[in-house]
Short mmCIF file of C-alpha atoms and ligand atoms in Angstrom, two decimals:
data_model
loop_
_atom_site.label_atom_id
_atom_site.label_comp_id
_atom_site.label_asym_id
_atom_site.label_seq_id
_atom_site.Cartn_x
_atom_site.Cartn_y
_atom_site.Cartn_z
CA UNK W 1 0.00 0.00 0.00
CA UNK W 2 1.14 3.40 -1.04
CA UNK W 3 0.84 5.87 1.50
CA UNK W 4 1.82 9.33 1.04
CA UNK W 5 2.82 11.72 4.20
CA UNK W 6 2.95 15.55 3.97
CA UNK W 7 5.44 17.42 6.51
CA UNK W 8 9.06 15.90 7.69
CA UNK W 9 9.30 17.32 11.32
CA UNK W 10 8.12 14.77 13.81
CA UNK W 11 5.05 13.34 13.12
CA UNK W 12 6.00 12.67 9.79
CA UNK W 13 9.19 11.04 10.70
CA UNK W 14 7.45 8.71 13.14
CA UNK W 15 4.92 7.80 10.66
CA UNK W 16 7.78 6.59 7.96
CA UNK W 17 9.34 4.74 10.13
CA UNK W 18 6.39 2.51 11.73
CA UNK W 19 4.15 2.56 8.11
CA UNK W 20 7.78 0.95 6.80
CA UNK W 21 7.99 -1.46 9.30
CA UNK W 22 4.63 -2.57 9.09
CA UNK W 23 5.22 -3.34 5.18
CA UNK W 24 3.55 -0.21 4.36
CA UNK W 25 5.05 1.83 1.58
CA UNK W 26 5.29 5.61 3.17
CA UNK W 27 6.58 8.47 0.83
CA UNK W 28 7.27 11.69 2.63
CA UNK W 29 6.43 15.29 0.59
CA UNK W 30 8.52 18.14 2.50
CA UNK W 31 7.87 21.77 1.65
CA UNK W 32 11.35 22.64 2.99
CA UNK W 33 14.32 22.36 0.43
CA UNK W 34 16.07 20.04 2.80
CA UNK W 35 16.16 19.48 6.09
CA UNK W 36 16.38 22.27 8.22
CA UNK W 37 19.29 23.07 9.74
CA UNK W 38 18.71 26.10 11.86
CA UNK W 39 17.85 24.74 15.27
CA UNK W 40 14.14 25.78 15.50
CA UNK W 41 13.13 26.02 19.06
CA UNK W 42 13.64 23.17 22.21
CA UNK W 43 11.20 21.13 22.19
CA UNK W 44 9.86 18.18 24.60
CA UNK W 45 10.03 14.74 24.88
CA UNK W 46 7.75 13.28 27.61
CA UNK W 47 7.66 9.27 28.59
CA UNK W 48 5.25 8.18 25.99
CA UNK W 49 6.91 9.77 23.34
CA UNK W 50 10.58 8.95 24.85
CA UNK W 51 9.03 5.04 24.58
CA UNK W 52 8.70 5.05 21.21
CA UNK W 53 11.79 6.66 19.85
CA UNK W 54 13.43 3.96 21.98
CA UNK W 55 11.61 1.39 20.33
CA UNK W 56 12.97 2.95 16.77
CA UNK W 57 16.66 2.92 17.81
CA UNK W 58 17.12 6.59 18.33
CA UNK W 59 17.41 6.84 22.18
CA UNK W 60 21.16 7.21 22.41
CA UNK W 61 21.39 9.98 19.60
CA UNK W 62 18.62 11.94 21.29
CA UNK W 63 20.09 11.73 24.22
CA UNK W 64 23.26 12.72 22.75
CA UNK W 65 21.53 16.12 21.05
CA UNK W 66 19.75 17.08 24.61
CA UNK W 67 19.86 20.66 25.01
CA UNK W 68 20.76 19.89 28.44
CA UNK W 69 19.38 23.01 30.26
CA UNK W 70 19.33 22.10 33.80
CA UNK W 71 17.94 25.60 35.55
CA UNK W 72 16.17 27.91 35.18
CA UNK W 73 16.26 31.21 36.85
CA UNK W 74 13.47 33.12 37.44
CA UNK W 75 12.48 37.10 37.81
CA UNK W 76 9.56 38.59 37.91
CA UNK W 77 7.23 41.32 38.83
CA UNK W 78 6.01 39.93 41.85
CA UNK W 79 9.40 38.18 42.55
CA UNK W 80 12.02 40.49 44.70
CA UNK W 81 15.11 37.65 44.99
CA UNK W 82 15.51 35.70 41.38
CA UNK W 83 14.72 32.25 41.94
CA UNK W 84 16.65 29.39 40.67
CA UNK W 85 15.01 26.19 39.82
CA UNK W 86 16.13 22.76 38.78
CA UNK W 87 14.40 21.82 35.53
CA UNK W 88 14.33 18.23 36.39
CA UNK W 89 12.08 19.19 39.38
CA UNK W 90 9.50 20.79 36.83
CA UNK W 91 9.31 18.11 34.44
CA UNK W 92 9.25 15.35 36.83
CA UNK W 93 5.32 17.22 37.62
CA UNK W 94 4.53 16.31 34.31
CA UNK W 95 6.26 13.20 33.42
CA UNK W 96 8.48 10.49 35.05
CA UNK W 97 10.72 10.58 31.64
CA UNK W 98 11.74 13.95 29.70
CA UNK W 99 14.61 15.17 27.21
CA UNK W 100 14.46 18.43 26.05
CA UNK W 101 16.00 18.77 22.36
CA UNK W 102 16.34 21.05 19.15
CA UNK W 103 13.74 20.22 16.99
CA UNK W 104 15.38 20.12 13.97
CA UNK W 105 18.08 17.81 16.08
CA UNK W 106 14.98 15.72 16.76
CA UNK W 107 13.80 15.51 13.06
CA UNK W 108 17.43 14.70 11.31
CA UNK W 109 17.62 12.02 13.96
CA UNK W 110 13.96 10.77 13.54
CA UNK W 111 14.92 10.89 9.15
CA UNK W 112 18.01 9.10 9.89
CA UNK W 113 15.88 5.83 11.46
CA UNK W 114 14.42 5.56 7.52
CA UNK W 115 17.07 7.60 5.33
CA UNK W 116 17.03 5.86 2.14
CA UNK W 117 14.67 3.44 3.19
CA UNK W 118 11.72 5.90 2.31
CA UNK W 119 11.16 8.25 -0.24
CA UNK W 120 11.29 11.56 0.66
CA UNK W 121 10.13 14.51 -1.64
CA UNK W 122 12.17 17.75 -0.84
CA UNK W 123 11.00 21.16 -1.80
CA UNK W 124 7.77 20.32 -2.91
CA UNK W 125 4.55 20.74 -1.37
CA UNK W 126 0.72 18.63 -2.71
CA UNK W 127 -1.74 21.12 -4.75
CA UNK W 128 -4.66 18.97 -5.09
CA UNK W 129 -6.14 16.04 -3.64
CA UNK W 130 -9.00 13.85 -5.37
CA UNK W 131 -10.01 11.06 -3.37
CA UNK W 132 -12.17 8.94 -5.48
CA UNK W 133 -12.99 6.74 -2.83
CA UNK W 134 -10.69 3.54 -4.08
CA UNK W 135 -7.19 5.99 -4.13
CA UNK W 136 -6.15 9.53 -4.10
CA UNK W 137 -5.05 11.12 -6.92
CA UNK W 138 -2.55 13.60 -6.07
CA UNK W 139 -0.44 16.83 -7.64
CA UNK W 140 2.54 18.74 -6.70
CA UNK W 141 4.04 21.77 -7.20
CA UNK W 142 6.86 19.89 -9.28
CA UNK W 143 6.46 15.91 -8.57
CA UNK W 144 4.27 15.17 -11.24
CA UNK W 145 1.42 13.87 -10.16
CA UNK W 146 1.01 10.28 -8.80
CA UNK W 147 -1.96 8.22 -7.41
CA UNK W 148 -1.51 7.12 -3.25
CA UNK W 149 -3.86 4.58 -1.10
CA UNK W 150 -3.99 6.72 1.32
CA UNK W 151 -2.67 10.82 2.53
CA UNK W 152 -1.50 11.85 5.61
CA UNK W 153 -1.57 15.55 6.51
CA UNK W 154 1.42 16.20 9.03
CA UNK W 155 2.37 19.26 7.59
CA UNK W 156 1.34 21.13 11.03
CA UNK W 157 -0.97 24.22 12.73
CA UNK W 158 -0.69 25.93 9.36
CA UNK W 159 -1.77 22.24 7.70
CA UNK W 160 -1.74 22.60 3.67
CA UNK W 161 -3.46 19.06 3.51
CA UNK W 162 -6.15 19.73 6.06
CA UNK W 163 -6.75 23.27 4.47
CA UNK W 164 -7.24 21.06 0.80
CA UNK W 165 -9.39 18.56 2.65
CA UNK W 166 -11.47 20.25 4.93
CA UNK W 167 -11.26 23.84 4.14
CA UNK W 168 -9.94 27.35 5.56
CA UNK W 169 -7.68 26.86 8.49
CA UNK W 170 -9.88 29.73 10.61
CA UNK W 171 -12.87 27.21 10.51
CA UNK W 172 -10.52 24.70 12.23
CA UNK W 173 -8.42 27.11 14.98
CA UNK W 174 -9.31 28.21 17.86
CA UNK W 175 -7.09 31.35 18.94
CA UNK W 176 -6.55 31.47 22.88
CA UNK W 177 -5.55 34.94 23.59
CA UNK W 178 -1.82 35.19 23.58
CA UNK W 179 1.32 35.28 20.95
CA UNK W 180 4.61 34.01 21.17
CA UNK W 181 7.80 34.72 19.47
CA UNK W 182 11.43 33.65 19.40
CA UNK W 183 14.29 34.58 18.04
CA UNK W 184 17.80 33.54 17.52
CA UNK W 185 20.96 35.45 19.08
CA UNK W 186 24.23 35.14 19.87
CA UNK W 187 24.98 33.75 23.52
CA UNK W 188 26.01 36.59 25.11
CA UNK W 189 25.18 35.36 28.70
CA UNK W 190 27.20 32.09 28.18
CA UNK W 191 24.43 29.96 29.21
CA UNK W 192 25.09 26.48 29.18
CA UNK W 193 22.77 24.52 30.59
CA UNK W 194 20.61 27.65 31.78
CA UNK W 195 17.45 29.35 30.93
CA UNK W 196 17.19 33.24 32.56
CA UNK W 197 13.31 33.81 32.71
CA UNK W 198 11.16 37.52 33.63
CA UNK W 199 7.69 36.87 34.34
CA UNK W 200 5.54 40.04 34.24
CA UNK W 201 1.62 40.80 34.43
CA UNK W 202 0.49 39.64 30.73
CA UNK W 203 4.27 38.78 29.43
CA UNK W 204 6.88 36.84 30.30
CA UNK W 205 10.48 36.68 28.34
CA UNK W 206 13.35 34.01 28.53
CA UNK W 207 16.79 33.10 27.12
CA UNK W 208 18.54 29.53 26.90
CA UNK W 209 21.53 28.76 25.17
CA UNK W 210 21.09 26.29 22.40
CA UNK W 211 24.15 24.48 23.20
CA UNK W 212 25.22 22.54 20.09
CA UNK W 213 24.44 25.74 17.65
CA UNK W 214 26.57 27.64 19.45
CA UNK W 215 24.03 30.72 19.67
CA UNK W 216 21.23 31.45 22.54
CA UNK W 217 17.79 31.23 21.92
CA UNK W 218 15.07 34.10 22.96
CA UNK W 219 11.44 33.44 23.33
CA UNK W 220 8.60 35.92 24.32
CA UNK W 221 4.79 35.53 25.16
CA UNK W 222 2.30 37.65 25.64
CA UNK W 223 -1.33 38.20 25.78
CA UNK W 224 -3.74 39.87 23.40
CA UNK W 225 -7.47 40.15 24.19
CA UNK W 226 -7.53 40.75 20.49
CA UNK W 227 -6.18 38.90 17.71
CA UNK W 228 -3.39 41.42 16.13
CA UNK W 229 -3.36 42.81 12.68
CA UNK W 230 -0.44 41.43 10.35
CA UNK W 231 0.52 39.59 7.39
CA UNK W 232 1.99 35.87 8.45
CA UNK W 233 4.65 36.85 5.99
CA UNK W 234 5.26 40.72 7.06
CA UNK W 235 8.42 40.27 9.45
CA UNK W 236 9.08 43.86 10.09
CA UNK W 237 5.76 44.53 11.29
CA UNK W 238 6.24 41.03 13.24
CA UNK W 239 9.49 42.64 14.69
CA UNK W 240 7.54 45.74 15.49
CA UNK W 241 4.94 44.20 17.33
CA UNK W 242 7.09 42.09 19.52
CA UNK W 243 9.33 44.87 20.19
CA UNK W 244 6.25 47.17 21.06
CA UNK W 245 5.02 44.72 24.21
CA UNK W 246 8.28 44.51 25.14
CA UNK W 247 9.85 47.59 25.39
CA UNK W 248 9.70 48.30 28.69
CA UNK W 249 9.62 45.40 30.71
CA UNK W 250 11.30 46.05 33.82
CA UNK W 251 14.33 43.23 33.23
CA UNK W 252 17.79 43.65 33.20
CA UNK W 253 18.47 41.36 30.04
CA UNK W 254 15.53 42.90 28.13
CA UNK W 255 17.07 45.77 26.90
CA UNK W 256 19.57 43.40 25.56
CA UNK W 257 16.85 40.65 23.85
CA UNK W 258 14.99 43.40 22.50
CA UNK W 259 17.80 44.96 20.46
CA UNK W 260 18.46 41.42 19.15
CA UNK W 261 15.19 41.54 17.81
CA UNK W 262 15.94 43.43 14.74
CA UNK W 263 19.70 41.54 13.85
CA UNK W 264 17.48 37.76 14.36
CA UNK W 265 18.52 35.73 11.78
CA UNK W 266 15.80 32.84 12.66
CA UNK W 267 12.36 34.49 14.03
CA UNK W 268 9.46 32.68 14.74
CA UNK W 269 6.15 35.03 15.58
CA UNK W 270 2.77 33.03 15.34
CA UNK W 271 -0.65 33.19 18.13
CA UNK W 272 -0.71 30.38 20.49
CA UNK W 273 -4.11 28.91 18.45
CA UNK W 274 -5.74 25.55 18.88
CA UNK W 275 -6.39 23.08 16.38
CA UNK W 276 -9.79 21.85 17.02
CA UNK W 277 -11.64 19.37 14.98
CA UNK W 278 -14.49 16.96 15.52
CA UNK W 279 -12.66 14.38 13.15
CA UNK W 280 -9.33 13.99 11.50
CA UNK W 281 -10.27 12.03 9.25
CA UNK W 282 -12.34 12.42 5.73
CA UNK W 283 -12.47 9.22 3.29
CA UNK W 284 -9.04 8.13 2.53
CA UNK W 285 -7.39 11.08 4.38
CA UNK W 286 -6.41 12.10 7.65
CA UNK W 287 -3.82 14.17 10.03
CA UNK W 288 -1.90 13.54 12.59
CA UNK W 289 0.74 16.15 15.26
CA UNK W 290 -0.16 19.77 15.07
CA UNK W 291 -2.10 19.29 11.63
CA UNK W 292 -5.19 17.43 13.52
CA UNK W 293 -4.72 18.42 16.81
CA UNK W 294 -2.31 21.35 18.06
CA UNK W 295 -2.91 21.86 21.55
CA UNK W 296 -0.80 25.07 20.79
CA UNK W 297 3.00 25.69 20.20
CA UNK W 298 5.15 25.47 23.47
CA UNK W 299 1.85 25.21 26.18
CA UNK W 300 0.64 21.72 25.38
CA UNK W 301 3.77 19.19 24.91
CA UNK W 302 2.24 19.66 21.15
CA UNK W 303 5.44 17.53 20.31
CA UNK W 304 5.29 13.97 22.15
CA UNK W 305 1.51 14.21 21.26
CA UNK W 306 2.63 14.56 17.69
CA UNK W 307 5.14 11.30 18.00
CA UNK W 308 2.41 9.49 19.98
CA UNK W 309 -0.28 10.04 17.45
CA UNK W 310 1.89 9.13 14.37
CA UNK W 311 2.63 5.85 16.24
CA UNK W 312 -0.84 4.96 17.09
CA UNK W 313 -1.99 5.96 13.60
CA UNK W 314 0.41 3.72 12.07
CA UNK W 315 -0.20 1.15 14.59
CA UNK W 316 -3.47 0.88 14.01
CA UNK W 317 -3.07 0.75 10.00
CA UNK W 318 -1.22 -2.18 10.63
CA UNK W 319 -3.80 -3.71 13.02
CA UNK W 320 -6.77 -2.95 10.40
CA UNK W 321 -4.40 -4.75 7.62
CA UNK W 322 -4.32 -1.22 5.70
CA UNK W 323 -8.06 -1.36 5.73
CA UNK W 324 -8.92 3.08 6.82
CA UNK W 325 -12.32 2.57 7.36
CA UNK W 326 -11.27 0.65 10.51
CA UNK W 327 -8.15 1.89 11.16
CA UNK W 328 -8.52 6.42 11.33
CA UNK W 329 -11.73 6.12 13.94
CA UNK W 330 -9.60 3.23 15.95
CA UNK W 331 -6.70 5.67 15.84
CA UNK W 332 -9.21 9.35 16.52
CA UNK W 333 -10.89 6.95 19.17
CA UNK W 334 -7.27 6.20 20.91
CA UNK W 335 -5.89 9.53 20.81
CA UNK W 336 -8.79 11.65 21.72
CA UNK W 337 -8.13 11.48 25.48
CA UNK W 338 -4.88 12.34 25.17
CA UNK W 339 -5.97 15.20 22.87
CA UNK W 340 -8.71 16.94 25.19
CA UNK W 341 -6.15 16.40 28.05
CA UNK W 342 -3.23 18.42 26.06
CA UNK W 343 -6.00 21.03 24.80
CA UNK W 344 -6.67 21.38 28.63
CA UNK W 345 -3.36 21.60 29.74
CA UNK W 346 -2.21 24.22 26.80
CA UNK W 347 -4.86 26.08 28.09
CA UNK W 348 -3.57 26.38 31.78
CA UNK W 349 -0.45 26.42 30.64
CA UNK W 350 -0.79 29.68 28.62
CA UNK W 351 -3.11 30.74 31.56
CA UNK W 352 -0.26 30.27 34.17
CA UNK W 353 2.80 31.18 32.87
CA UNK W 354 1.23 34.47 31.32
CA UNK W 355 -0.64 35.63 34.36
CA UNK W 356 -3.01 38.14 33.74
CA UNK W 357 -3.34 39.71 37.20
CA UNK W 358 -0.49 40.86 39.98
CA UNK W 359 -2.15 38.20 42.44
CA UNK W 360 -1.86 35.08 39.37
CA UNK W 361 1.75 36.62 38.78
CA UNK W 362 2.06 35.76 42.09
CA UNK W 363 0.81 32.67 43.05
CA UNK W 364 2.96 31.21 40.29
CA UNK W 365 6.09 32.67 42.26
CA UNK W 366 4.96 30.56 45.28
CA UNK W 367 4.16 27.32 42.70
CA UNK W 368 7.73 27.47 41.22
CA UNK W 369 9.16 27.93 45.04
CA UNK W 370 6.84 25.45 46.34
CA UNK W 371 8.38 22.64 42.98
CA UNK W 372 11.87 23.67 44.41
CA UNK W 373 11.27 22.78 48.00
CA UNK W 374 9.03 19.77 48.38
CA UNK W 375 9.57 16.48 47.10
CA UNK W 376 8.83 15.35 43.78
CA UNK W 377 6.14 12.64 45.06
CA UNK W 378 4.05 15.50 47.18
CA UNK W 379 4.21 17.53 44.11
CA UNK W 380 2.77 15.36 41.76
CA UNK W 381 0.07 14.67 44.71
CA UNK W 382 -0.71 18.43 44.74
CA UNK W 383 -1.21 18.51 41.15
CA UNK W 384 -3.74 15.32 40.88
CA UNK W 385 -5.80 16.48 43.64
CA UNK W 386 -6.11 19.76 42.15
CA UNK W 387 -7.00 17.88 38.91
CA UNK W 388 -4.08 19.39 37.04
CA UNK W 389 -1.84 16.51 36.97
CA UNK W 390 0.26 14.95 34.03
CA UNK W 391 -2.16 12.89 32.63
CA UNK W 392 -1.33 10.89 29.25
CA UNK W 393 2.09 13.08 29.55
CA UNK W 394 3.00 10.30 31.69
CA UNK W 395 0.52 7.30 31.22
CA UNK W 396 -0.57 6.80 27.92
CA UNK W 397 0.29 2.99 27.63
CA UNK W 398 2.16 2.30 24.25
CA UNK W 399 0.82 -0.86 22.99
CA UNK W 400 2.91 -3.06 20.83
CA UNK W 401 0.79 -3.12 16.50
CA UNK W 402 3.36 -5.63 15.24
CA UNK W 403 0.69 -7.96 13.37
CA UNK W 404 1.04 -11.28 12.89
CA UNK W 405 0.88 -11.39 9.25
CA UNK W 406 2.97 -7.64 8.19
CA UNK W 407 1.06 -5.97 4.95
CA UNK W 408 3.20 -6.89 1.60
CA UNK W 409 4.47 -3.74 0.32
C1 FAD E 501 8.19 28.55 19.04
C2 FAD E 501 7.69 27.19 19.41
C3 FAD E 501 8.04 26.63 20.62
C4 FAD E 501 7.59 25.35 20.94
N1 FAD E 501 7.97 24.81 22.12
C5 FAD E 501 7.59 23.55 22.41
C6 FAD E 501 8.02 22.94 23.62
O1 FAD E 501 8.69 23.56 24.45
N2 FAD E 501 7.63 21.66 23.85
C7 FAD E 501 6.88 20.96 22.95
O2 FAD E 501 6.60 19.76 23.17
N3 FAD E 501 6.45 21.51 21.82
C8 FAD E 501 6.77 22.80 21.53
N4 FAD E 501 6.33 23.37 20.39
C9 FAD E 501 5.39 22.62 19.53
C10 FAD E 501 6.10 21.64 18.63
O3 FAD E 501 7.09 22.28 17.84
C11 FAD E 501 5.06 20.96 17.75
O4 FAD E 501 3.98 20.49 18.52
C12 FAD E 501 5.66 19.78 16.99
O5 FAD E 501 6.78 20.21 16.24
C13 FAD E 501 4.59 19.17 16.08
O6 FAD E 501 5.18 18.32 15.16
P1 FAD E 501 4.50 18.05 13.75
O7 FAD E 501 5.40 17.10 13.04
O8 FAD E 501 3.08 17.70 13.94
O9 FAD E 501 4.47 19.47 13.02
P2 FAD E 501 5.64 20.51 12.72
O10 FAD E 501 6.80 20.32 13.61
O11 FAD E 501 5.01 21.85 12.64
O12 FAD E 501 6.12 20.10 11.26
C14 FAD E 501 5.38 20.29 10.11
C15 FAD E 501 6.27 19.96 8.92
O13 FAD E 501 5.49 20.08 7.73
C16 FAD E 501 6.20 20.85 6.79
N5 FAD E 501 5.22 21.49 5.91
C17 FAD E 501 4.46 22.57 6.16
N6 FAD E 501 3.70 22.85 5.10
C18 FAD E 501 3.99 21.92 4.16
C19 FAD E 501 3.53 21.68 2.84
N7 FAD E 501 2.64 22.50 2.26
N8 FAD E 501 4.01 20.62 2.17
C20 FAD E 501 4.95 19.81 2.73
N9 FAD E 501 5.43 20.00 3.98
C21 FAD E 501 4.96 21.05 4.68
C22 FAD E 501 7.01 21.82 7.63
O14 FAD E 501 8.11 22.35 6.88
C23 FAD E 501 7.45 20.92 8.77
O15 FAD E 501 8.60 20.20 8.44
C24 FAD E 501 6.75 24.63 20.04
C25 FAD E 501 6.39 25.22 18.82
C26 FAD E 501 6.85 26.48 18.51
C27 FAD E 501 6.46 27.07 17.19
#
């Protein structure tokens, strides 16, 4: 069976490699030239996710790539002595297993578990999609065009294949009332292993150093009643905007960050929006990661749902023997748990670490202090009673697909 994937970051990875193994025959269609090279931002691995690249060899690498940033400090409006705490203690609340990594580290390692094993299409991107209801008849901007089984749409929030399948992305999003933006600079600070945070009334900036690029990495949220007026592909105005909510937060570094603003050779600048969609899935064509169900860049742990979901969708190909109209509601029906939980969670996520009030700004100065003091266990107690615990983060059980009988390819 031909199956063709759109988008080579991490869903699309993970799909290649466990559609292959099955005895699937995955092609992978990536928009970028090659891969990228430029670091992107850190990204998280929780135990779920950490299971499965295990299970496809790439453990060790990963491991090797970890941005390895141990502490973080934190100031703050409501916060007179900067507060240092110890990542581990942080992620533990959410997950008994965690690497933080590049994610463009994470994808060249994830492409390397199928490199020339799997076709992959560079610098091209689909332009129509015909399902006819035995295949899909599919054209590119420069492949010519070829006829696929089945389509996979993990091309992300800004999804090309769910915008050709089910129509404009705004029908799909849900916006949740703040922006984010990151930038790259050089790493002035010498952080290694570090992450210097301000958290203000509505805003909060950081910077990390990216260890392995050399460089330091900034990132900024803030929130917006209203969505903001720009062009996704206007930078300066972008630049402006960021620099505008910015400018006079009362941090020593900021001065610093914000001047960096303008020199950024990589810059990122997107709303924190929610995919939302009753199904994934339409005929012989689905999603899977941010495409189908972003629970919002860097609130929701968008990235070990996006590695889960790709291995339960191909997982559950293989356990339908290829057949879709088992397999997509099996895999929709699986993941939708874990979906509503990381919608949830990106949700108080963006809610806490973007306080909206002096008392909220607060209160999260006493969480962070209260993580650093008591022990991990009483923690993690806290957080279930108050119904804000980890969740599938750390308990979604990764079952084993391998079916007897493997599809021929
Ligand atoms: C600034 C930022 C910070 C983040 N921080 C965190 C974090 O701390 N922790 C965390 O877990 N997650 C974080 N995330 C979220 C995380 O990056 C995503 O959830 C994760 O990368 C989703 O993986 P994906 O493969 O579904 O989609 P993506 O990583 O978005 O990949 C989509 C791929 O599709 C390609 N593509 C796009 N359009 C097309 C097209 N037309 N044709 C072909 N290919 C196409 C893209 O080039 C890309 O390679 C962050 C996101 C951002 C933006």
């Amino acid at each position: 069976m031909r199956i063709l994937v759109s988008g080579a970051s991490v869903a699309g990875p993970v799909l290649a490699y466990w559609l292959r193994r099955y005895g699937f025959t995955p092609t992978v269609v990536e928009r970028a030239p090659t891969l990228r090279k430029t670091g992107g931002h850190a990204v998280d691995l929780f135990k779920p996710a950490v299971e499965i690249v295990e299970r496809m060899g790439a453990w060790p690498r990963i491991l090797e790539h970890r941005t390895g940033t141990d502490l973080i400090t934190m100031a703050g409006d409501r916060i007179k002595r900067p507060i240092d705490v110890e990542t581990s203690r942080l992620t533990k609340v959410m997950s008994d297993r965690h690497v933080e990594i590049m994610r463009d580290d994470l994808s060249e390692i994830l492409y390397d578990t199928v490199k020339g094993e799997v076709e992959y299409l560079f610098d091209d991107s689909i332009t129509g999609l015909r399902d006819d209801g035995d295949g899909v008849d599919v054209t590119f901007e420069r492949t010519p065009g070829r006829r696929f089984d089945l389509v996979i749409g993990a091309d992300g929030l800004h999804s090309n294949v769910r915008r050709l399948t089910f129509g404009e992305e705004s029908r799909h999003t849900a916006y949740i009332g703040s922006y984010l933006g990151v930038i790259s600079l050089p790493n002035h600070l010498n952080l290694d292993g570090r992450m210097m945070v301000y958290s203000g009334v509505g805003r909060m900036a950081g910077v990390y150093g990216a260890r392995r690029l050399g460089e330091a990495r900034a990132i900024f949220m803030f929130r917006s009643a209203a969505e903001l007026d720009y062009h996704h592909r206007d930078i300066p105005r972008q630049k402006e905007l960021l620099i505008r909510h910015f400018a006079d937060l009362p941090w020593d570094q900021a001065p610093r960050l914000i001047k960096e603003i303008d020199r950024a050779t990589t810059f990122y600048f997107d709303s924190i929006t929610q995919v939302r969609m009753d199904t994934w899935s339409q005929g012989r064509i689905t999603l899977a990661g941010d495409a189908g169900y972003s629970p919002g860049p860097a609130v929701g742990g968008g990235t070990s749902l996006a590695a889960v979901g790709a291995y339960v969708l191909a997982g559950q190909l293989a356990a339908a023997g290829g057949d879709h109209r088992r397999a997509f509601p099996a895999y929709e029906a699986e993941m939708a748990e874990f979906v509503r939980h990381s919608r949830a969670f990106g949700l108080r996520t963006a809610k806490t670490i973007i306080p909206d009030t002096g008392t909220r700004a607060w209160a999260l100065a006493q969480s962070v202090r209260l993580i650093n003091t008591l022990p991990g266990g009483l923690v993690r107690f806290a957080l279930k009673l108050s119904r804000s615990g980890s969740g599938p983060h750390n308990d979604f059980p990764i079952r084993d697909y391998t079916p007897a009988n493997p599809v021929r390819p």
